[in-house]
Tab-separated table of C-alpha atoms in Angstrom:
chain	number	residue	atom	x	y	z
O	256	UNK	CA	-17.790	-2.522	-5.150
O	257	UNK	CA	-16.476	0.902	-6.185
O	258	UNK	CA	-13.738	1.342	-8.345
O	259	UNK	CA	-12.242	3.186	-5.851
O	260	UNK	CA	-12.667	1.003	-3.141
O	261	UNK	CA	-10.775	-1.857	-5.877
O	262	UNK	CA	-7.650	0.472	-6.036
O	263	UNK	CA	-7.236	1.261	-2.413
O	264	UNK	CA	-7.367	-2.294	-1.661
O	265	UNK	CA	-5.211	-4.014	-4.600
O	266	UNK	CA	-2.680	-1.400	-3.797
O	267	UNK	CA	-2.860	-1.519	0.125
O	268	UNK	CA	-1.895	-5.541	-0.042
O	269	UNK	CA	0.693	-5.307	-3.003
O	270	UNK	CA	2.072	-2.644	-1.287
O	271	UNK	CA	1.887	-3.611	1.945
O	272	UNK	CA	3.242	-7.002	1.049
O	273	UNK	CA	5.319	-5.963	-0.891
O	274	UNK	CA	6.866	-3.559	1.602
O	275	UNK	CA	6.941	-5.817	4.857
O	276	UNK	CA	8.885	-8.750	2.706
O	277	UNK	CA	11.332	-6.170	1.718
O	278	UNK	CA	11.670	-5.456	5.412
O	279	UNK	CA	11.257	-8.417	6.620
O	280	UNK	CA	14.274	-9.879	3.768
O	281	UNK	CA	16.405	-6.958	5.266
O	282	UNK	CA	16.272	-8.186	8.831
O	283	UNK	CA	17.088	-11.961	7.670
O	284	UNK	CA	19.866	-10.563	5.879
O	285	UNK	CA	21.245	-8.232	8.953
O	286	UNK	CA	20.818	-10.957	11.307
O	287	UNK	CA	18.209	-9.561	12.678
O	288	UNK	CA	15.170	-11.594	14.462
O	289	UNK	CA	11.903	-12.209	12.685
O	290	UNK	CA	9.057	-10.223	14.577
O	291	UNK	CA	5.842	-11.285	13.230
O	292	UNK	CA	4.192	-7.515	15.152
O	293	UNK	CA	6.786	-6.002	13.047
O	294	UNK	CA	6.077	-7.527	9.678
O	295	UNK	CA	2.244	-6.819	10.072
O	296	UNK	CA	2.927	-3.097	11.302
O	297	UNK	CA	5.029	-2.598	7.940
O	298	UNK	CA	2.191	-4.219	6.039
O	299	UNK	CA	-0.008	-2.536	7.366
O	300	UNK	CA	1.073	1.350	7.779
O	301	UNK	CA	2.906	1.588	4.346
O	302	UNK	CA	-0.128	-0.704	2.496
O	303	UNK	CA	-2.899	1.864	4.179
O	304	UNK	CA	-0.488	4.837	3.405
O	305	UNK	CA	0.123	3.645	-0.101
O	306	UNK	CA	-3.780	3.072	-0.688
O	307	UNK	CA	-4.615	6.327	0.244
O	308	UNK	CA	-2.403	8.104	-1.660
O	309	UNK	CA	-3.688	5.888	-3.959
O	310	UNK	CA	-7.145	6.621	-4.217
O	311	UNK	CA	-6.703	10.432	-4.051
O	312	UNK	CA	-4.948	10.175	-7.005
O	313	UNK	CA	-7.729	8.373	-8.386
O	314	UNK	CA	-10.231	11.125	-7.357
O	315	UNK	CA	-8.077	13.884	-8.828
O	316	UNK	CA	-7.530	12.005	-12.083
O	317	UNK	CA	-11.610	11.343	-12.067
O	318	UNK	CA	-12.042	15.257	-11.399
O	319	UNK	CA	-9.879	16.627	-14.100
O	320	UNK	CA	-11.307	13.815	-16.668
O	321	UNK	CA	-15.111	15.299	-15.994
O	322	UNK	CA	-13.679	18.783	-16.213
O	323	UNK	CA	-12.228	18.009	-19.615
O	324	UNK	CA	-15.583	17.409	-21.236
């Protein structure tokens, strides 16, 4: 597997995760229901979001590292 591919997907589930039980510790605090849709949306949209970002970082780092030598 790329090392690219590695970082977009250890960061999309810590982040993700991360995220949606921040969320989802929010609600149980508020007194708000538990929506299991919910939970995976959050996981999902900021861990994909967060993963992207991400990996373009990764590029750009990669880009000005080769232009350096």
């Amino acid at each position: 597997m790329k090392e690219e591919n590695k970082i977009l997907l250890k960061t999309f589930v810590s982040a993700g995760l991360i995220f949606a039980l921040t969320m989802a510790l929010y609600g149980y605090f508020a007194k708000d229901q538990f929506l299991v849709w919910k939970f995976i949306f959050h996981f999902l949209a900021f861990g994909i979001t967060m993963g992207l970002v991400a990996r373009i970082n990764h590029r750009k780092k990669m880009k000005e590292e080769a232009n350096k030598d």
